[in-house]
Amino acid sequence: MEKKNVTSITIIHLLGLQIPHSIRFLIFFLFLIIYCVTICGNLLIITLVSCSKTLHSPMYFFLSQLSVSDILLITDILPNMLHSVLFKEAILSFSDCHTQFYFFAFSEMSECLLLTAMSYDRYLAICKPLHYNLAMNFQICWIMVTACWFLSFLAITIHTLMTSQLKFCGPGIVDHFFCDLDPILQLSCYDTTNVQLEVTFVNVIIVITPFFITIASYFYIISAILKISSITGRHKVFLTCSSHLTVVSIFYGTLVCVYLLPSKGQSGNTTKFISLLYTVGTPLLNPIIYSLRNQDLKQAVAKIINHSNQ
């Protein structure tokens, strides 16, 4: 393997988003508002699910875990990005860059698995309603959630161990707003083909396989909905999974655009914009989508407001 004749990396310069100076403060406050709204929205869902007895069901339990993942993701990404917006770049130590990638990948993988668990929950509720209470009790829910977090931890630990065996060379300039795997690997002194193959293998297990399970679940869900004779009945049943289907479409749609479509011909700014959709947009939209389309959450909020006014 050919070695680059450059110095080892200790500092990473994240170039961030290329924003004109005239609107820099406007973009900064926009992202700051997005961060605050995202944290508050997801904390609200976690609080409602914990405190409201009407929301003590598997679907909302999984939703609260999804909110935890969203909070972890946006907290890992946005503070450094806010710094880079103000100062045109963010400077991290190489270990901090690895840490940021660790928590980013951990939260993304956990979100993939949690969305799959939620699709399985909807499959049982719609296609196997008589067996639902037995097949999706809270003990099974806890096992599924624990498995989601553990598998995510295991997968990203494997990623970290593989990348730690590489040597990285300067200059440590990354044309992105966060430390993703591909930009990090591009700084390696050596050929990274074997590492990329191992990472791909892990991703097939943790990301691609859950995606196909989700697709299969919705194939059976849609088939079951189409068998309902009443249009009103179809609409009512579809509403129970429409929010989740919307979130899944946004999440996997942006991942496909960034990681599966050919990067040739795409500018760096295009890749950054698409990356914004799943690192910042998805955590923001998830609580909004579930809140707007879910009567149970609206009623739980209304009860809290009415109780506080009494």
PDB file of C-alpha atoms in Angstrom:
ATOM      1  CA  MET A   1       0.000   0.000   0.000  1.00  0.00           C
ATOM      2  CA  GLU A   2       1.322   3.385  -0.989  1.00  0.00           C
ATOM      3  CA  LYS A   3       1.933   5.850   1.802  1.00  0.00           C
ATOM      4  CA  LYS A   4       1.384   9.592   1.451  1.00  0.00           C
ATOM      5  CA  ASN A   5       4.332  11.807   2.200  1.00  0.00           C
ATOM      6  CA  VAL A   6       2.500  14.107   4.560  1.00  0.00           C
ATOM      7  CA  THR A   7       2.355  14.644   8.295  1.00  0.00           C
ATOM      8  CA  SER A   8       0.035  12.823  10.690  1.00  0.00           C
ATOM      9  CA  ILE A   9      -3.260  14.477  11.553  1.00  0.00           C
ATOM     10  CA  THR A  10      -3.956  15.897  15.001  1.00  0.00           C
ATOM     11  CA  ILE A  11      -6.442  18.635  14.040  1.00  0.00           C
ATOM     12  CA  ILE A  12      -9.466  18.503  11.718  1.00  0.00           C
ATOM     13  CA  HIS A  13     -10.723  21.632   9.949  1.00  0.00           C
ATOM     14  CA  LEU A  14     -14.405  21.263   9.061  1.00  0.00           C
ATOM     15  CA  LEU A  15     -15.110  23.759   6.292  1.00  0.00           C
ATOM     16  CA  GLY A  16     -18.843  23.628   6.964  1.00  0.00           C
ATOM     17  CA  LEU A  17     -21.483  25.210   4.754  1.00  0.00           C
ATOM     18  CA  GLN A  18     -20.434  27.798   2.192  1.00  0.00           C
ATOM     19  CA  ILE A  19     -22.636  30.706   3.273  1.00  0.00           C
ATOM     20  CA  PRO A  20     -22.348  34.319   2.039  1.00  0.00           C
ATOM     21  CA  HIS A  21     -21.201  36.670   4.786  1.00  0.00           C
ATOM     22  CA  SER A  22     -24.279  38.887   4.349  1.00  0.00           C
ATOM     23  CA  ILE A  23     -26.669  36.171   5.558  1.00  0.00           C
ATOM     24  CA  ARG A  24     -24.347  34.384   7.994  1.00  0.00           C
ATOM     25  CA  PHE A  25     -26.078  35.654  11.139  1.00  0.00           C
ATOM     26  CA  LEU A  26     -29.504  34.948   9.657  1.00  0.00           C
ATOM     27  CA  ILE A  27     -28.550  31.310   8.945  1.00  0.00           C
ATOM     28  CA  PHE A  28     -27.006  31.014  12.419  1.00  0.00           C
ATOM     29  CA  PHE A  29     -30.236  32.109  14.149  1.00  0.00           C
ATOM     30  CA  LEU A  30     -32.297  29.916  11.819  1.00  0.00           C
ATOM     31  CA  PHE A  31     -30.303  26.816  12.802  1.00  0.00           C
ATOM     32  CA  LEU A  32     -30.375  27.878  16.453  1.00  0.00           C
ATOM     33  CA  ILE A  33     -34.187  28.074  16.330  1.00  0.00           C
ATOM     34  CA  ILE A  34     -34.305  24.677  14.567  1.00  0.00           C
ATOM     35  CA  TYR A  35     -32.124  23.184  17.315  1.00  0.00           C
ATOM     36  CA  CYS A  36     -34.311  24.588  20.113  1.00  0.00           C
ATOM     37  CA  VAL A  37     -37.564  23.520  18.415  1.00  0.00           C
ATOM     38  CA  THR A  38     -36.178  20.015  17.757  1.00  0.00           C
ATOM     39  CA  ILE A  39     -35.051  19.505  21.347  1.00  0.00           C
ATOM     40  CA  CYS A  40     -38.314  20.858  22.769  1.00  0.00           C
ATOM     41  CA  GLY A  41     -40.474  18.854  20.345  1.00  0.00           C
ATOM     42  CA  ASN A  42     -38.759  15.557  21.047  1.00  0.00           C
ATOM     43  CA  LEU A  43     -38.631  16.184  24.801  1.00  0.00           C
ATOM     44  CA  LEU A  44     -42.361  16.920  24.675  1.00  0.00           C
ATOM     45  CA  ILE A  45     -43.036  13.548  23.046  1.00  0.00           C
ATOM     46  CA  ILE A  46     -40.865  11.732  25.612  1.00  0.00           C
ATOM     47  CA  THR A  47     -42.665  13.546  28.461  1.00  0.00           C
ATOM     48  CA  LEU A  48     -46.142  12.904  27.040  1.00  0.00           C
ATOM     49  CA  VAL A  49     -45.469   9.201  26.516  1.00  0.00           C
ATOM     50  CA  SER A  50     -44.040   8.892  30.034  1.00  0.00           C
ATOM     51  CA  CYS A  51     -46.801  10.804  31.829  1.00  0.00           C
ATOM     52  CA  SER A  52     -49.988  10.167  29.830  1.00  0.00           C
ATOM     53  CA  LYS A  53     -51.676   6.810  30.507  1.00  0.00           C
ATOM     54  CA  THR A  54     -53.469   6.978  27.145  1.00  0.00           C
ATOM     55  CA  LEU A  55     -50.073   6.862  25.418  1.00  0.00           C
ATOM     56  CA  HIS A  56     -48.817   3.768  27.254  1.00  0.00           C
ATOM     57  CA  SER A  57     -48.820   1.564  24.155  1.00  0.00           C
ATOM     58  CA  PRO A  58     -46.031  -0.070  22.104  1.00  0.00           C
ATOM     59  CA  MET A  59     -46.326   2.431  19.240  1.00  0.00           C
ATOM     60  CA  TYR A  60     -45.760   5.448  21.498  1.00  0.00           C
ATOM     61  CA  PHE A  61     -43.063   3.639  23.469  1.00  0.00           C
ATOM     62  CA  PHE A  62     -41.100   3.152  20.239  1.00  0.00           C
ATOM     63  CA  LEU A  63     -41.822   6.774  19.306  1.00  0.00           C
ATOM     64  CA  SER A  64     -40.298   8.000  22.576  1.00  0.00           C
ATOM     65  CA  GLN A  65     -37.154   5.965  21.862  1.00  0.00           C
ATOM     66  CA  LEU A  66     -37.031   7.487  18.372  1.00  0.00           C
ATOM     67  CA  SER A  67     -37.145  10.922  20.010  1.00  0.00           C
ATOM     68  CA  VAL A  68     -34.169   9.989  22.189  1.00  0.00           C
ATOM     69  CA  SER A  69     -32.256   9.029  19.046  1.00  0.00           C
ATOM     70  CA  ASP A  70     -33.220  12.321  17.349  1.00  0.00           C
ATOM     71  CA  ILE A  71     -32.028  14.373  20.317  1.00  0.00           C
ATOM     72  CA  LEU A  72     -28.717  12.505  20.320  1.00  0.00           C
ATOM     73  CA  LEU A  73     -28.286  13.039  16.567  1.00  0.00           C
ATOM     74  CA  ILE A  74     -29.000  16.756  16.385  1.00  0.00           C
ATOM     75  CA  THR A  75     -26.997  17.501  19.561  1.00  0.00           C
ATOM     76  CA  ASP A  76     -24.037  15.724  18.018  1.00  0.00           C
ATOM     77  CA  ILE A  77     -24.246  17.690  14.739  1.00  0.00           C
ATOM     78  CA  LEU A  78     -25.686  21.176  15.236  1.00  0.00           C
ATOM     79  CA  PRO A  79     -23.463  22.821  17.912  1.00  0.00           C
ATOM     80  CA  ASN A  80     -20.319  22.395  15.780  1.00  0.00           C
ATOM     81  CA  MET A  81     -22.244  23.441  12.686  1.00  0.00           C
ATOM     82  CA  LEU A  82     -23.413  26.628  14.424  1.00  0.00           C
ATOM     83  CA  HIS A  83     -19.785  27.378  15.219  1.00  0.00           C
ATOM     84  CA  SER A  84     -18.734  26.809  11.597  1.00  0.00           C
ATOM     85  CA  VAL A  85     -21.558  29.070  10.344  1.00  0.00           C
ATOM     86  CA  LEU A  86     -20.295  31.966  12.489  1.00  0.00           C
ATOM     87  CA  PHE A  87     -16.564  31.427  11.998  1.00  0.00           C
ATOM     88  CA  LYS A  88     -16.559  29.819   8.499  1.00  0.00           C
ATOM     89  CA  GLU A  89     -14.990  26.616   9.873  1.00  0.00           C
ATOM     90  CA  ALA A  90     -14.926  24.416  12.960  1.00  0.00           C
ATOM     91  CA  ILE A  91     -11.656  23.105  14.362  1.00  0.00           C
ATOM     92  CA  LEU A  92     -11.744  19.740  16.131  1.00  0.00           C
ATOM     93  CA  SER A  93      -9.106  17.421  17.451  1.00  0.00           C
ATOM     94  CA  PHE A  94      -8.885  14.185  15.498  1.00  0.00           C
ATOM     95  CA  SER A  95     -10.267  12.250  18.483  1.00  0.00           C
ATOM     96  CA  ASP A  96     -13.211  14.667  18.752  1.00  0.00           C
ATOM     97  CA  CYS A  97     -13.909  14.138  15.061  1.00  0.00           C
ATOM     98  CA  HIS A  98     -13.992  10.368  15.618  1.00  0.00           C
ATOM     99  CA  THR A  99     -16.271  10.875  18.618  1.00  0.00           C
ATOM    100  CA  GLN A 100     -18.673  12.966  16.553  1.00  0.00           C
ATOM    101  CA  PHE A 101     -18.794  10.280  13.873  1.00  0.00           C
ATOM    102  CA  TYR A 102     -19.327   7.618  16.554  1.00  0.00           C
ATOM    103  CA  PHE A 103     -22.452   9.253  17.984  1.00  0.00           C
ATOM    104  CA  PHE A 104     -23.729  10.253  14.537  1.00  0.00           C
ATOM    105  CA  ALA A 105     -23.513   6.689  13.228  1.00  0.00           C
ATOM    106  CA  PHE A 106     -24.857   5.259  16.487  1.00  0.00           C
ATOM    107  CA  SER A 107     -27.973   7.445  16.358  1.00  0.00           C
ATOM    108  CA  GLU A 108     -28.531   6.830  12.630  1.00  0.00           C
ATOM    109  CA  MET A 109     -28.279   3.058  13.021  1.00  0.00           C
ATOM    110  CA  SER A 110     -30.542   3.052  16.055  1.00  0.00           C
ATOM    111  CA  GLU A 111     -33.083   5.103  14.094  1.00  0.00           C
ATOM    112  CA  CYS A 112     -33.037   2.528  11.268  1.00  0.00           C
ATOM    113  CA  LEU A 113     -33.691  -0.288  13.716  1.00  0.00           C
ATOM    114  CA  LEU A 114     -36.327   1.614  15.695  1.00  0.00           C
ATOM    115  CA  LEU A 115     -38.218   2.505  12.519  1.00  0.00           C
ATOM    116  CA  THR A 116     -38.154  -1.183  11.614  1.00  0.00           C
ATOM    117  CA  ALA A 117     -39.511  -2.121  15.044  1.00  0.00           C
ATOM    118  CA  MET A 118     -42.279   0.446  14.580  1.00  0.00           C
ATOM    119  CA  SER A 119     -43.164  -0.958  11.149  1.00  0.00           C
ATOM    120  CA  TYR A 120     -43.386  -4.457  12.659  1.00  0.00           C
ATOM    121  CA  ASP A 121     -45.663  -3.060  15.369  1.00  0.00           C
ATOM    122  CA  ARG A 122     -47.961  -1.551  12.694  1.00  0.00           C
ATOM    123  CA  TYR A 123     -47.880  -4.830  10.751  1.00  0.00           C
ATOM    124  CA  LEU A 124     -49.084  -6.781  13.784  1.00  0.00           C
ATOM    125  CA  ALA A 125     -51.723  -4.172  14.671  1.00  0.00           C
ATOM    126  CA  ILE A 126     -53.237  -4.121  11.169  1.00  0.00           C
ATOM    127  CA  CYS A 127     -52.576  -7.588   9.767  1.00  0.00           C
ATOM    128  CA  LYS A 128     -52.669  -9.674  12.981  1.00  0.00           C
ATOM    129  CA  PRO A 129     -54.976  -7.726  15.323  1.00  0.00           C
ATOM    130  CA  LEU A 130     -56.143 -10.797  17.282  1.00  0.00           C
ATOM    131  CA  HIS A 131     -52.550 -11.710  18.175  1.00  0.00           C
ATOM    132  CA  TYR A 132     -51.348  -8.129  18.737  1.00  0.00           C
ATOM    133  CA  ASN A 133     -51.604  -7.941  22.533  1.00  0.00           C
ATOM    134  CA  LEU A 134     -49.819 -11.251  22.942  1.00  0.00           C
ATOM    135  CA  ALA A 135     -47.111 -10.630  20.322  1.00  0.00           C
ATOM    136  CA  MET A 136     -46.408  -7.011  21.294  1.00  0.00           C
ATOM    137  CA  ASN A 137     -46.547  -6.816  25.079  1.00  0.00           C
ATOM    138  CA  PHE A 138     -44.245  -4.461  26.974  1.00  0.00           C
ATOM    139  CA  GLN A 139     -41.715  -7.163  27.803  1.00  0.00           C
ATOM    140  CA  ILE A 140     -41.247  -7.839  24.089  1.00  0.00           C
ATOM    141  CA  CYS A 141     -41.115  -4.090  23.416  1.00  0.00           C
ATOM    142  CA  TRP A 142     -38.291  -3.659  25.916  1.00  0.00           C
ATOM    143  CA  ILE A 143     -36.415  -6.591  24.372  1.00  0.00           C
ATOM    144  CA  MET A 144     -36.786  -5.081  20.891  1.00  0.00           C
ATOM    145  CA  VAL A 145     -35.673  -1.610  21.997  1.00  0.00           C
ATOM    146  CA  THR A 146     -32.711  -3.011  23.930  1.00  0.00           C
ATOM    147  CA  ALA A 147     -31.733  -5.027  20.851  1.00  0.00           C
ATOM    148  CA  CYS A 148     -31.930  -1.878  18.687  1.00  0.00           C
ATOM    149  CA  TRP A 149     -29.598   0.088  20.949  1.00  0.00           C
ATOM    150  CA  PHE A 150     -27.223  -2.832  21.509  1.00  0.00           C
ATOM    151  CA  LEU A 151     -26.903  -3.720  17.812  1.00  0.00           C
ATOM    152  CA  SER A 152     -26.247  -0.058  16.996  1.00  0.00           C
ATOM    153  CA  PHE A 153     -23.567   0.092  19.690  1.00  0.00           C
ATOM    154  CA  LEU A 154     -22.008  -3.142  18.427  1.00  0.00           C
ATOM    155  CA  ALA A 155     -21.985  -2.022  14.778  1.00  0.00           C
ATOM    156  CA  ILE A 156     -20.431   1.388  15.411  1.00  0.00           C
ATOM    157  CA  THR A 157     -17.870  -0.166  17.746  1.00  0.00           C
ATOM    158  CA  ILE A 158     -16.814  -2.436  14.861  1.00  0.00           C
ATOM    159  CA  HIS A 159     -16.589   0.650  12.606  1.00  0.00           C
ATOM    160  CA  THR A 160     -14.423   2.418  15.185  1.00  0.00           C
ATOM    161  CA  LEU A 161     -12.096  -0.539  15.677  1.00  0.00           C
ATOM    162  CA  MET A 162     -11.584  -0.873  11.925  1.00  0.00           C
ATOM    163  CA  THR A 163     -10.859   2.810  11.334  1.00  0.00           C
ATOM    164  CA  SER A 164      -8.556   2.988  14.375  1.00  0.00           C
ATOM    165  CA  GLN A 165      -6.193   0.565  12.619  1.00  0.00           C
ATOM    166  CA  LEU A 166      -5.614   3.075   9.818  1.00  0.00           C
ATOM    167  CA  LYS A 167      -2.987   5.822   9.726  1.00  0.00           C
ATOM    168  CA  PHE A 168      -4.227   9.285   8.844  1.00  0.00           C
ATOM    169  CA  CYS A 169      -2.213  12.015   7.158  1.00  0.00           C
ATOM    170  CA  GLY A 170      -2.558  15.768   6.786  1.00  0.00           C
ATOM    171  CA  PRO A 171      -3.627  18.289   5.875  1.00  0.00           C
ATOM    172  CA  GLY A 172      -6.725  17.525   7.945  1.00  0.00           C
ATOM    173  CA  ILE A 173      -9.235  19.504   5.911  1.00  0.00           C
ATOM    174  CA  VAL A 174     -12.754  18.078   5.597  1.00  0.00           C
ATOM    175  CA  ASP A 175     -15.158  19.791   3.200  1.00  0.00           C
ATOM    176  CA  HIS A 176     -18.265  18.978   5.213  1.00  0.00           C
ATOM    177  CA  PHE A 177     -20.146  20.277   8.250  1.00  0.00           C
ATOM    178  CA  PHE A 178     -19.619  17.113  10.308  1.00  0.00           C
ATOM    179  CA  CYS A 179     -17.250  14.148  10.480  1.00  0.00           C
ATOM    180  CA  ASP A 180     -18.794  11.484   8.267  1.00  0.00           C
ATOM    181  CA  LEU A 181     -17.061   8.203   7.451  1.00  0.00           C
ATOM    182  CA  ASP A 182     -16.127   8.872   3.806  1.00  0.00           C
ATOM    183  CA  PRO A 183     -14.426  12.236   4.490  1.00  0.00           C
ATOM    184  CA  ILE A 184     -12.483  10.623   7.349  1.00  0.00           C
ATOM    185  CA  LEU A 185     -11.363   7.685   5.201  1.00  0.00           C
ATOM    186  CA  GLN A 186     -10.181  10.094   2.482  1.00  0.00           C
ATOM    187  CA  LEU A 187      -7.575  11.347   4.968  1.00  0.00           C
ATOM    188  CA  SER A 188      -6.039   7.899   5.371  1.00  0.00           C
ATOM    189  CA  CYS A 189      -2.414   7.328   4.373  1.00  0.00           C
ATOM    190  CA  TYR A 190      -3.258   3.848   3.102  1.00  0.00           C
ATOM    191  CA  ASP A 191      -5.713   2.058   0.856  1.00  0.00           C
ATOM    192  CA  THR A 192      -9.065   1.799   2.649  1.00  0.00           C
ATOM    193  CA  THR A 193     -10.727  -0.764   0.356  1.00  0.00           C
ATOM    194  CA  ASN A 194     -10.780  -3.531   2.964  1.00  0.00           C
ATOM    195  CA  VAL A 195     -12.206  -1.211   5.611  1.00  0.00           C
ATOM    196  CA  GLN A 196     -14.907   0.012   3.220  1.00  0.00           C
ATOM    197  CA  LEU A 197     -15.872  -3.588   2.397  1.00  0.00           C
ATOM    198  CA  GLU A 198     -16.135  -4.469   6.088  1.00  0.00           C
ATOM    199  CA  VAL A 199     -18.176  -1.338   6.771  1.00  0.00           C
ATOM    200  CA  THR A 200     -20.464  -2.173   3.848  1.00  0.00           C
ATOM    201  CA  PHE A 201     -21.010  -5.675   5.248  1.00  0.00           C
ATOM    202  CA  VAL A 202     -21.995  -4.273   8.657  1.00  0.00           C
ATOM    203  CA  ASN A 203     -24.271  -1.679   7.037  1.00  0.00           C
ATOM    204  CA  VAL A 204     -26.070  -4.387   5.049  1.00  0.00           C
ATOM    205  CA  ILE A 205     -26.938  -6.105   8.322  1.00  0.00           C
ATOM    206  CA  ILE A 206     -27.841  -3.000  10.343  1.00  0.00           C
ATOM    207  CA  VAL A 207     -29.268  -0.641   7.703  1.00  0.00           C
ATOM    208  CA  ILE A 208     -30.175  -2.421   4.444  1.00  0.00           C
ATOM    209  CA  THR A 209     -31.791  -5.514   5.974  1.00  0.00           C
ATOM    210  CA  PRO A 210     -34.068  -3.460   8.290  1.00  0.00           C
ATOM    211  CA  PHE A 211     -35.020  -1.338   5.272  1.00  0.00           C
ATOM    212  CA  PHE A 212     -36.262  -4.400   3.359  1.00  0.00           C
ATOM    213  CA  ILE A 213     -38.074  -5.659   6.458  1.00  0.00           C
ATOM    214  CA  THR A 214     -39.839  -2.291   6.629  1.00  0.00           C
ATOM    215  CA  ILE A 215     -40.743  -2.494   2.922  1.00  0.00           C
ATOM    216  CA  ALA A 216     -42.102  -6.035   3.398  1.00  0.00           C
ATOM    217  CA  SER A 217     -44.148  -4.935   6.428  1.00  0.00           C
ATOM    218  CA  TYR A 218     -45.786  -2.154   4.432  1.00  0.00           C
ATOM    219  CA  PHE A 219     -46.456  -4.473   1.521  1.00  0.00           C
ATOM    220  CA  TYR A 220     -48.598  -6.617   3.826  1.00  0.00           C
ATOM    221  CA  ILE A 221     -50.084  -3.544   5.542  1.00  0.00           C
ATOM    222  CA  ILE A 222     -51.194  -1.972   2.248  1.00  0.00           C
ATOM    223  CA  SER A 223     -52.551  -5.325   1.049  1.00  0.00           C
ATOM    224  CA  ALA A 224     -54.601  -5.630   4.250  1.00  0.00           C
ATOM    225  CA  ILE A 225     -55.897  -2.057   3.926  1.00  0.00           C
ATOM    226  CA  LEU A 226     -57.006  -2.632   0.313  1.00  0.00           C
ATOM    227  CA  LYS A 227     -59.082  -5.625   1.436  1.00  0.00           C
ATOM    228  CA  ILE A 228     -61.202  -3.393   3.665  1.00  0.00           C
ATOM    229  CA  SER A 229     -64.493  -2.793   1.861  1.00  0.00           C
ATOM    230  CA  SER A 230     -65.364   0.521   3.501  1.00  0.00           C
ATOM    231  CA  ILE A 231     -63.552   3.629   2.262  1.00  0.00           C
ATOM    232  CA  THR A 232     -63.947   5.173   5.709  1.00  0.00           C
ATOM    233  CA  GLY A 233     -62.467   2.036   7.251  1.00  0.00           C
ATOM    234  CA  ARG A 234     -59.499   2.145   4.873  1.00  0.00           C
ATOM    235  CA  HIS A 235     -58.856   5.789   5.688  1.00  0.00           C
ATOM    236  CA  LYS A 236     -59.081   5.184   9.444  1.00  0.00           C
ATOM    237  CA  VAL A 237     -56.664   2.244   9.356  1.00  0.00           C
ATOM    238  CA  PHE A 238     -54.244   4.054   7.039  1.00  0.00           C
ATOM    239  CA  LEU A 239     -54.085   7.008   9.450  1.00  0.00           C
ATOM    240  CA  THR A 240     -52.645   4.708  12.125  1.00  0.00           C
ATOM    241  CA  CYS A 241     -49.489   4.195  10.049  1.00  0.00           C
ATOM    242  CA  SER A 242     -49.360   7.289   7.799  1.00  0.00           C
ATOM    243  CA  SER A 243     -47.074   9.265  10.144  1.00  0.00           C
ATOM    244  CA  HIS A 244     -44.606   6.405  10.397  1.00  0.00           C
ATOM    245  CA  LEU A 245     -44.679   5.852   6.626  1.00  0.00           C
ATOM    246  CA  THR A 246     -43.947   9.554   6.055  1.00  0.00           C
ATOM    247  CA  VAL A 247     -40.998   9.505   8.467  1.00  0.00           C
ATOM    248  CA  VAL A 248     -39.608   6.307   6.904  1.00  0.00           C
ATOM    249  CA  SER A 249     -39.875   7.802   3.396  1.00  0.00           C
ATOM    250  CA  ILE A 250     -38.021  10.978   4.378  1.00  0.00           C
ATOM    251  CA  PHE A 251     -35.341   9.162   6.364  1.00  0.00           C
ATOM    252  CA  TYR A 252     -34.484   6.454   3.843  1.00  0.00           C
ATOM    253  CA  GLY A 253     -35.004   8.778   0.867  1.00  0.00           C
ATOM    254  CA  THR A 254     -32.268  11.136   2.039  1.00  0.00           C
ATOM    255  CA  LEU A 255     -29.942   8.258   2.997  1.00  0.00           C
ATOM    256  CA  VAL A 256     -30.288   6.790  -0.496  1.00  0.00           C
ATOM    257  CA  CYS A 257     -29.491  10.169  -2.093  1.00  0.00           C
ATOM    258  CA  VAL A 258     -26.314  10.587  -0.034  1.00  0.00           C
ATOM    259  CA  TYR A 259     -24.888   7.079   0.229  1.00  0.00           C
ATOM    260  CA  LEU A 260     -26.243   4.997  -2.657  1.00  0.00           C
ATOM    261  CA  LEU A 261     -26.535   7.377  -5.618  1.00  0.00           C
ATOM    262  CA  PRO A 262     -23.295   8.032  -7.551  1.00  0.00           C
ATOM    263  CA  SER A 263     -21.447  11.024  -6.087  1.00  0.00           C
ATOM    264  CA  LYS A 264     -19.860  11.922  -9.425  1.00  0.00           C
ATOM    265  CA  GLY A 265     -21.464  14.984 -10.901  1.00  0.00           C
ATOM    266  CA  GLN A 266     -22.744  16.143  -7.513  1.00  0.00           C
ATOM    267  CA  SER A 267     -21.188  19.270  -6.073  1.00  0.00           C
ATOM    268  CA  GLY A 268     -20.005  19.361  -2.471  1.00  0.00           C
ATOM    269  CA  ASN A 269     -22.794  21.794  -1.627  1.00  0.00           C
ATOM    270  CA  THR A 270     -25.412  19.389  -3.028  1.00  0.00           C
ATOM    271  CA  THR A 271     -24.143  16.577  -0.807  1.00  0.00           C
ATOM    272  CA  LYS A 272     -24.104  18.906   2.206  1.00  0.00           C
ATOM    273  CA  PHE A 273     -27.675  20.047   1.533  1.00  0.00           C
ATOM    274  CA  ILE A 274     -28.968  16.469   1.284  1.00  0.00           C
ATOM    275  CA  SER A 275     -27.018  15.583   4.439  1.00  0.00           C
ATOM    276  CA  LEU A 276     -28.792  18.448   6.210  1.00  0.00           C
ATOM    277  CA  LEU A 277     -32.119  16.758   5.509  1.00  0.00           C
ATOM    278  CA  TYR A 278     -31.364  13.652   7.584  1.00  0.00           C
ATOM    279  CA  THR A 279     -29.019  15.140  10.211  1.00  0.00           C
ATOM    280  CA  VAL A 280     -31.090  18.253  10.950  1.00  0.00           C
ATOM    281  CA  GLY A 281     -34.361  17.971   9.024  1.00  0.00           C
ATOM    282  CA  THR A 282     -35.425  14.490  10.159  1.00  0.00           C
ATOM    283  CA  PRO A 283     -35.043  15.136  13.923  1.00  0.00           C
ATOM    284  CA  LEU A 284     -37.028  18.361  13.441  1.00  0.00           C
ATOM    285  CA  LEU A 285     -39.779  16.833  11.298  1.00  0.00           C
ATOM    286  CA  ASN A 286     -40.346  13.619  13.258  1.00  0.00           C
ATOM    287  CA  PRO A 287     -42.151  15.188  16.261  1.00  0.00           C
ATOM    288  CA  ILE A 288     -43.992  17.624  13.968  1.00  0.00           C
ATOM    289  CA  ILE A 289     -45.263  14.848  11.671  1.00  0.00           C
ATOM    290  CA  TYR A 290     -46.391  12.658  14.565  1.00  0.00           C
ATOM    291  CA  SER A 291     -47.991  15.583  16.399  1.00  0.00           C
ATOM    292  CA  LEU A 292     -49.912  16.941  13.409  1.00  0.00           C
ATOM    293  CA  ARG A 293     -51.331  13.572  12.362  1.00  0.00           C
ATOM    294  CA  ASN A 294     -51.951  11.985  15.737  1.00  0.00           C
ATOM    295  CA  GLN A 295     -55.105  12.706  17.697  1.00  0.00           C
ATOM    296  CA  ASP A 296     -53.850  10.890  20.811  1.00  0.00           C
ATOM    297  CA  LEU A 297     -50.848  13.209  21.126  1.00  0.00           C
ATOM    298  CA  LYS A 298     -53.038  16.263  20.521  1.00  0.00           C
ATOM    299  CA  GLN A 299     -55.466  15.135  23.222  1.00  0.00           C
ATOM    300  CA  ALA A 300     -52.606  14.472  25.661  1.00  0.00           C
ATOM    301  CA  VAL A 301     -51.258  18.006  25.082  1.00  0.00           C
ATOM    302  CA  ALA A 302     -54.755  19.459  25.500  1.00  0.00           C
ATOM    303  CA  LYS A 303     -55.224  17.627  28.830  1.00  0.00           C
ATOM    304  CA  ILE A 304     -51.917  19.005  30.138  1.00  0.00           C
ATOM    305  CA  ILE A 305     -52.849  22.546  29.054  1.00  0.00           C
ATOM    306  CA  ASN A 306     -56.320  22.295  30.583  1.00  0.00           C
ATOM    307  CA  HIS A 307     -54.896  20.857  33.800  1.00  0.00           C
ATOM    308  CA  SER A 308     -52.355  23.693  34.078  1.00  0.00           C
ATOM    309  CA  ASN A 309     -55.084  26.320  33.547  1.00  0.00           C
ATOM    310  CA  GLN A 310     -57.283  24.959  36.312  1.00  0.00           C
TER     311      GLN A 310
END
